[in-house]
Short mmCIF file of N, CA and C in Angstrom, two decimals:
data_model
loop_
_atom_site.label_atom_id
_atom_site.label_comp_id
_atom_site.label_asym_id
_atom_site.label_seq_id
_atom_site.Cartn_x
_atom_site.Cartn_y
_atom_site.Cartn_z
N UNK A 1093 207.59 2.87 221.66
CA UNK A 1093 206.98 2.83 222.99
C UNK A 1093 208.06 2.40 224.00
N UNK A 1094 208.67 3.49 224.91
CA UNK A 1094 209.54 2.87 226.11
C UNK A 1094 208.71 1.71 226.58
N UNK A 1095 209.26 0.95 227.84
CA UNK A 1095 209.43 -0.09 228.39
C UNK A 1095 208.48 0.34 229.83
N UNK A 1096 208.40 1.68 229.83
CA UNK A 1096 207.56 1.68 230.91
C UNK A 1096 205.95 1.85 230.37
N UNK A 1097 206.37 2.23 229.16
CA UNK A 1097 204.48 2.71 228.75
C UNK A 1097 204.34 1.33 228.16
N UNK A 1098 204.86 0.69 228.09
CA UNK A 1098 204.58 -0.89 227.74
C UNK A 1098 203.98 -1.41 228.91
N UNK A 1099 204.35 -1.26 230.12
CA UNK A 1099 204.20 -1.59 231.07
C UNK A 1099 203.06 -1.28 231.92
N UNK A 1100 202.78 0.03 231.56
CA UNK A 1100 201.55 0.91 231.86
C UNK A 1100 199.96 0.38 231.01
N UNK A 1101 200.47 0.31 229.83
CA UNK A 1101 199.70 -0.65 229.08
C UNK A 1101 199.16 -2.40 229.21
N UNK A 1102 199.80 -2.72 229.67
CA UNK A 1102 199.58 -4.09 229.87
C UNK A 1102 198.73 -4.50 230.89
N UNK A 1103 197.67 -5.39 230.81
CA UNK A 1103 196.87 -5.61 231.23
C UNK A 1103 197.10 -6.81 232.65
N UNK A 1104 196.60 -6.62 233.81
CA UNK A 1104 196.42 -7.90 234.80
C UNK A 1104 196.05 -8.74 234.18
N UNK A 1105 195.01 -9.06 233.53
CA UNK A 1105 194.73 -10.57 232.96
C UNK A 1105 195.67 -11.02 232.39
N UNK A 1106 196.62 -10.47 231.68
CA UNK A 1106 197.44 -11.07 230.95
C UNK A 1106 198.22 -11.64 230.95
N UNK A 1107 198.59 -11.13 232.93
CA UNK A 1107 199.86 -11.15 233.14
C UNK A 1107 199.08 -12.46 234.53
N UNK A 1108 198.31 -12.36 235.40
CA UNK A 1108 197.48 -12.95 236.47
C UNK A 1108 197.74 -14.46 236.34
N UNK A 1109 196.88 -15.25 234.74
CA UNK A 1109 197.11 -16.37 234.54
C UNK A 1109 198.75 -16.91 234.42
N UNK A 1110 199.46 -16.16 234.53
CA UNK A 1110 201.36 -16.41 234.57
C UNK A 1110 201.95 -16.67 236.26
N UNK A 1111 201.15 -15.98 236.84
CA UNK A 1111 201.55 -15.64 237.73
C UNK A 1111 200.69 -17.23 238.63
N UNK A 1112 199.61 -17.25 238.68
CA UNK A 1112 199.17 -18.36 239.03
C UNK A 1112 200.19 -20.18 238.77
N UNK A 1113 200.20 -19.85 237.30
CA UNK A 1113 200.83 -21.19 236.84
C UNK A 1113 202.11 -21.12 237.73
N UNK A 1114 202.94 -20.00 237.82
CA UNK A 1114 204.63 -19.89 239.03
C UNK A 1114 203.74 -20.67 240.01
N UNK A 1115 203.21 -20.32 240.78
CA UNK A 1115 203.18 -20.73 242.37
C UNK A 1115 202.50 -21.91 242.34
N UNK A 1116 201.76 -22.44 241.11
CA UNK A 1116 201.18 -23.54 241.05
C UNK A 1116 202.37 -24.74 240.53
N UNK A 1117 202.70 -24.93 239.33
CA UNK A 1117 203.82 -25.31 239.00
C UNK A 1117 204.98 -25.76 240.23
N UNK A 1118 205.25 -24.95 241.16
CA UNK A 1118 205.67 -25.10 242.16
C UNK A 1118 205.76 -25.95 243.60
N UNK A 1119 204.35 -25.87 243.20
CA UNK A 1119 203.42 -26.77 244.32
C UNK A 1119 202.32 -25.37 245.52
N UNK A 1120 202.67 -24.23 244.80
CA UNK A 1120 202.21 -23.59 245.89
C UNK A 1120 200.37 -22.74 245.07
N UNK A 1121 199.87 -22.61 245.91
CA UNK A 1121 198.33 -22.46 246.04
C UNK A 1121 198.04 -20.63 245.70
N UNK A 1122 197.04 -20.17 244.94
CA UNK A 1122 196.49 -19.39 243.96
C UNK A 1122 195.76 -18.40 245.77
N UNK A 1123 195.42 -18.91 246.80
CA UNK A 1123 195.73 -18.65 247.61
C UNK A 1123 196.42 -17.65 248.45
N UNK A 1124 197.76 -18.43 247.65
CA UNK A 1124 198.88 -17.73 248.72
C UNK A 1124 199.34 -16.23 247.86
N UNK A 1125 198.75 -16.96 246.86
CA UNK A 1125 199.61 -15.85 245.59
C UNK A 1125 198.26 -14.27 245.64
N UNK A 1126 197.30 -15.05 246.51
CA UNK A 1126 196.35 -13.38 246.72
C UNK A 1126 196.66 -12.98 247.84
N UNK A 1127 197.21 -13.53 248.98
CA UNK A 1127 197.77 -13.12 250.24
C UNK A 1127 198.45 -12.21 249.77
N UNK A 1128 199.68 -12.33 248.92
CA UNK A 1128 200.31 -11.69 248.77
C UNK A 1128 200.47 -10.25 247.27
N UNK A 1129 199.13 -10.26 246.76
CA UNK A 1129 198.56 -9.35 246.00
C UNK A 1129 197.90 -8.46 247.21
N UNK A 1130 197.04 -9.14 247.89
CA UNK A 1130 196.16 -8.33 248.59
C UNK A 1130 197.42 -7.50 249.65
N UNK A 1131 198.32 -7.75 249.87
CA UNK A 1131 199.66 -7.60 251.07
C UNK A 1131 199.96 -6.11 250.38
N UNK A 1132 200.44 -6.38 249.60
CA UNK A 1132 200.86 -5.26 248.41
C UNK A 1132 199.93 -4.17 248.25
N UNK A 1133 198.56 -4.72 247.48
CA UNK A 1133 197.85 -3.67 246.95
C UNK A 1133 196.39 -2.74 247.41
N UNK A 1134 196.13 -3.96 249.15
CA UNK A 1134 195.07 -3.84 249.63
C UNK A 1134 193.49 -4.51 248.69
N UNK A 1135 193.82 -5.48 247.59
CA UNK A 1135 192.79 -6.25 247.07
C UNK A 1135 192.56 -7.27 247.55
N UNK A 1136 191.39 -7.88 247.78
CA UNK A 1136 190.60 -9.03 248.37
C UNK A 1136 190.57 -9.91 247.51
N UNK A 1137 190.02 -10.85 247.53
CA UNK A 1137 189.96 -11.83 246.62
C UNK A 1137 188.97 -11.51 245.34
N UNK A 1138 187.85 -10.86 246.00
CA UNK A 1138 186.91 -10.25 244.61
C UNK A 1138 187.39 -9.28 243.98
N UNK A 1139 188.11 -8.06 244.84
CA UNK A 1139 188.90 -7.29 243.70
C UNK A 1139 189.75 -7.64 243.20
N UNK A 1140 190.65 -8.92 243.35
CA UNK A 1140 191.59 -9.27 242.32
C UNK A 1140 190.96 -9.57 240.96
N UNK A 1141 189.70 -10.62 241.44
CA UNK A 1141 188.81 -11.15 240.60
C UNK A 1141 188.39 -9.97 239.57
N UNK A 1142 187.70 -8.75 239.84
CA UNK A 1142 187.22 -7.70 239.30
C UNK A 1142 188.53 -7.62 238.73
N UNK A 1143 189.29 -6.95 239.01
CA UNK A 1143 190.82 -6.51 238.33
C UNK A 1143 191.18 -7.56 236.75
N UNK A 1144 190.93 -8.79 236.80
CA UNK A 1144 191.12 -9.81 236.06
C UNK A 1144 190.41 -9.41 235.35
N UNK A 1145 188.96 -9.32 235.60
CA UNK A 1145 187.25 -9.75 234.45
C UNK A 1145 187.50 -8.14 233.78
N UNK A 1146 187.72 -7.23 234.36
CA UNK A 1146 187.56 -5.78 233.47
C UNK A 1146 188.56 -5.29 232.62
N UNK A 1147 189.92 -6.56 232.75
CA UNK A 1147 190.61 -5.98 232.05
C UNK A 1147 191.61 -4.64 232.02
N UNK A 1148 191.44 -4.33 233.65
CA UNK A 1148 192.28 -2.88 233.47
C UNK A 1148 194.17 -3.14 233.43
N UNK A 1149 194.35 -2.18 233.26
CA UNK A 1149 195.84 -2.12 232.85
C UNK A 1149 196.86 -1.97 234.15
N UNK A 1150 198.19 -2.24 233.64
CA UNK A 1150 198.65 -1.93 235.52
C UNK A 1150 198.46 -0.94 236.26
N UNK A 1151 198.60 -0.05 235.28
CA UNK A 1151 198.47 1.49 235.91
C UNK A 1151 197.50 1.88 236.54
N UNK A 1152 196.40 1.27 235.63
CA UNK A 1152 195.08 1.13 237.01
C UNK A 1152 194.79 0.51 238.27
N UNK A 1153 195.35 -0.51 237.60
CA UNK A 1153 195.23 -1.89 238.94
C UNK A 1153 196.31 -1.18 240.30
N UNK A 1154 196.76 -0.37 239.96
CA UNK A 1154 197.66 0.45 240.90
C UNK A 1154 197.25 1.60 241.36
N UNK A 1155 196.68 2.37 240.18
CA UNK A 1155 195.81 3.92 240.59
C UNK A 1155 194.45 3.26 241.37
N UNK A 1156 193.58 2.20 241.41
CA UNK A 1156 192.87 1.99 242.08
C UNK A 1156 192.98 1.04 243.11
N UNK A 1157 194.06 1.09 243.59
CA UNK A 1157 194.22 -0.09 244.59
C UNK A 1157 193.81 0.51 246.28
N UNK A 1158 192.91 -0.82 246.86
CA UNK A 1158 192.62 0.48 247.85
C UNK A 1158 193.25 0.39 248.77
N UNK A 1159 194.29 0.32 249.12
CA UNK A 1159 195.57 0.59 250.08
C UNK A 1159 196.92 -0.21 249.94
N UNK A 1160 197.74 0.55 249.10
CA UNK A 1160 199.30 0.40 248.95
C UNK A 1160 200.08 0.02 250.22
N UNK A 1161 200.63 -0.57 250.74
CA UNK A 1161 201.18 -0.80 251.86
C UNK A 1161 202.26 -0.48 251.77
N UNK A 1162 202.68 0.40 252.71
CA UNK A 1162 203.63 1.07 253.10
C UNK A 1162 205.17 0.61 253.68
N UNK A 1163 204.51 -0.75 253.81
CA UNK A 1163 205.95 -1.63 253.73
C UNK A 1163 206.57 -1.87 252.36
N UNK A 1164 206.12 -1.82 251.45
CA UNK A 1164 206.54 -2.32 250.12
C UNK A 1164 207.60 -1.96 249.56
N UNK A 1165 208.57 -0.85 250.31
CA UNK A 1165 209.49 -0.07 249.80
C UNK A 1165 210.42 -1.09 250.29
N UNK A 1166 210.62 -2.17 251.11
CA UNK A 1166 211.07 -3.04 252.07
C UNK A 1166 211.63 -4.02 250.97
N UNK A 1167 210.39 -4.59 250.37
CA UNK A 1167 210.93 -5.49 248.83
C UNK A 1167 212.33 -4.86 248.44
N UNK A 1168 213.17 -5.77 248.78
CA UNK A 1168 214.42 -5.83 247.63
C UNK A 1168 214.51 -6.94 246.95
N UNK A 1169 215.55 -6.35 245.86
CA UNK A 1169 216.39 -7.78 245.48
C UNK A 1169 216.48 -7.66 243.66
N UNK A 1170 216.96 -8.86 243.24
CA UNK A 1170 216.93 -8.37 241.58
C UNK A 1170 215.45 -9.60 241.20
N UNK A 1171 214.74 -8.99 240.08
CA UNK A 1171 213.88 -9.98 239.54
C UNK A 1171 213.76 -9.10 237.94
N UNK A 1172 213.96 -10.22 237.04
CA UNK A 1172 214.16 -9.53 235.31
C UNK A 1172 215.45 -8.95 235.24
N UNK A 1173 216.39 -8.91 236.41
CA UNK A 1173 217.45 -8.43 235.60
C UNK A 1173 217.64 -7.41 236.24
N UNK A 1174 216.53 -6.65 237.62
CA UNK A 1174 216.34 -5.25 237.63
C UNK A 1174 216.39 -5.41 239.67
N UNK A 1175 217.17 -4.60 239.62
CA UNK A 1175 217.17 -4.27 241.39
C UNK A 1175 215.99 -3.51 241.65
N UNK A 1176 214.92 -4.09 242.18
CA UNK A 1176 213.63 -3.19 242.48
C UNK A 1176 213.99 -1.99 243.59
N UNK A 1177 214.97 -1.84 244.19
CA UNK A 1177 215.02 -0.99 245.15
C UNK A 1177 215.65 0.48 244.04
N UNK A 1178 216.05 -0.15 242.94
CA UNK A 1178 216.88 1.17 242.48
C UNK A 1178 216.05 1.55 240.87
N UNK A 1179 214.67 0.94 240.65
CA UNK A 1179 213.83 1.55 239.56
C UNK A 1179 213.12 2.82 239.57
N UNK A 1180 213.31 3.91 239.13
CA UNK A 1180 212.83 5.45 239.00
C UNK A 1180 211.02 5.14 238.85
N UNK A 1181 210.70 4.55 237.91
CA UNK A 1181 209.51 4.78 237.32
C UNK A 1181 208.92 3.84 238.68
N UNK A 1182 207.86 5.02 239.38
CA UNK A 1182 206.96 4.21 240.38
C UNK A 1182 206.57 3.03 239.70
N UNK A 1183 205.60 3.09 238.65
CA UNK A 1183 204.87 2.19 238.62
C UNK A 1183 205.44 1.03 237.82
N UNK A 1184 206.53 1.15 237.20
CA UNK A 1184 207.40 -0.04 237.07
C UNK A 1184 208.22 -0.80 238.23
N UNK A 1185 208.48 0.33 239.37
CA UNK A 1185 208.71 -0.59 240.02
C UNK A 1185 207.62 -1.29 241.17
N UNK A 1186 206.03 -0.76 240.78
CA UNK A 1186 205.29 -1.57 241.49
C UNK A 1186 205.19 -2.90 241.05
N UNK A 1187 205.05 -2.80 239.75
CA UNK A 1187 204.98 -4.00 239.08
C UNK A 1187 206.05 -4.95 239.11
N UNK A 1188 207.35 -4.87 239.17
CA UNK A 1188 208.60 -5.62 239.74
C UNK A 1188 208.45 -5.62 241.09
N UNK A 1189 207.37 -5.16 241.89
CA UNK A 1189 207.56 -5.34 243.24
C UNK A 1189 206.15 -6.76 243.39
N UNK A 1190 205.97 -6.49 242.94
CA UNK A 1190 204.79 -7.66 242.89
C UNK A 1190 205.61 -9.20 242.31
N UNK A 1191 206.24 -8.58 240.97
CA UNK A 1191 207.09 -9.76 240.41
C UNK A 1191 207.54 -10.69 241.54
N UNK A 1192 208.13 -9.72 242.17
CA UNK A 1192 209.45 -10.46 243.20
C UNK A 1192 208.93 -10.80 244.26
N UNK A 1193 207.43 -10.60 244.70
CA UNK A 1193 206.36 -11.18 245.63
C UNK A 1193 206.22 -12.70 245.24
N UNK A 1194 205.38 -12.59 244.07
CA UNK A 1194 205.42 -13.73 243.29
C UNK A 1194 206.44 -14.99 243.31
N UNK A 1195 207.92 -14.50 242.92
CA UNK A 1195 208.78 -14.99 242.68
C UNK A 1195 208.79 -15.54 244.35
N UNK A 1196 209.00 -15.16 245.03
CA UNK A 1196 209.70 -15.01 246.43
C UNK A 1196 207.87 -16.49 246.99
N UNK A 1197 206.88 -16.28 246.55
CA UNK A 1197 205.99 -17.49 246.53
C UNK A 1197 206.38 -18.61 246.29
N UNK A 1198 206.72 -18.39 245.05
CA UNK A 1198 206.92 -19.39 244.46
C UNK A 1198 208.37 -20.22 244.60
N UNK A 1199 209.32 -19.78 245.15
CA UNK A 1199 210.52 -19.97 245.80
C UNK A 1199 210.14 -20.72 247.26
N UNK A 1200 209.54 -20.79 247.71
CA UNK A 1200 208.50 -21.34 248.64
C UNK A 1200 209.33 -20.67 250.16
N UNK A 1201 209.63 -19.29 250.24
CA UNK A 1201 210.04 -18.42 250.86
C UNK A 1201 208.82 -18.10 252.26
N UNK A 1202 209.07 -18.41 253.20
CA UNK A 1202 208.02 -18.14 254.33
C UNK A 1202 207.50 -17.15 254.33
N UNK A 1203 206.05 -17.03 254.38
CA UNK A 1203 204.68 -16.17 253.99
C UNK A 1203 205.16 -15.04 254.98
N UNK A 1204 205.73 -14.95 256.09
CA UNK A 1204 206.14 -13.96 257.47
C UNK A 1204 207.44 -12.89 256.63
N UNK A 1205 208.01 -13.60 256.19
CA UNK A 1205 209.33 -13.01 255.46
C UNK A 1205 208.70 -12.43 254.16
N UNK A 1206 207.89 -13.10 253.33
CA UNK A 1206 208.01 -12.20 251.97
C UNK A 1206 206.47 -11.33 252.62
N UNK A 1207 206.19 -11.28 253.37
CA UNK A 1207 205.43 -9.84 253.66
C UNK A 1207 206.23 -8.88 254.34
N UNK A 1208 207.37 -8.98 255.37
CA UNK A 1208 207.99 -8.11 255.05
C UNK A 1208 207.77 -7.98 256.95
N UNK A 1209 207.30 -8.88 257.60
CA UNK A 1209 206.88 -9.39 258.95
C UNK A 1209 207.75 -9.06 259.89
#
């Protein structure tokens, strides 16, 4: 299995509770870390919630997102090792684009700047 159908496979829940503990661990709020899901993917706080409880995979949580923001191409930088501006596979690099949302939270990086403001 490449690294992207791994990726395609893998579930939000799995990955959600990780992502919480970064910005918490940190000192920063579960909150900020949907500001900046919802920034990205056009999800609210209940569709993140839904996204979590059903279990869908990234590829979904991406094929059903209800508005991609069009700034997102804006995200640079390296996170895993990987320059998100220069990953082929869309939806790997949605998912490193979220990473580096995250990351960039949890770095306690001003909410104006990591949206891209």
């Amino acid at each position: 299995m490449s690294a992207e159908d791994r990726v395609a496979a893998m579930t939000f829940a799995s990955i959600y509770p990780m992502y919480v503990q970064k910005v918490e661990r940190k000192g920063h709020t579960v909150e900020e870390l949907h500001t900046v899901i919802g920034w990205l993917t056009g999800y609210d706080d209940a569709g993140i919630a839904d996204a979590v409880a059903d279990g869908r995979t990234f590829a979904q949580l991406f094929e059903q997102a209800p508005a991609m923001n069009p700034n997102a191409s804006l995200i640079t930088g390296v996170i895993c090792g990987y320059r998100v501006e220069d990953i082929a596979d869309p939806l790997h690099q949605k998912v490193r684009w979220l990473d580096k949302l995250v990351d960039e939270v949890a770095r306690g990086k001003k909410m104006t700047s990591i949206l891209r403001g």
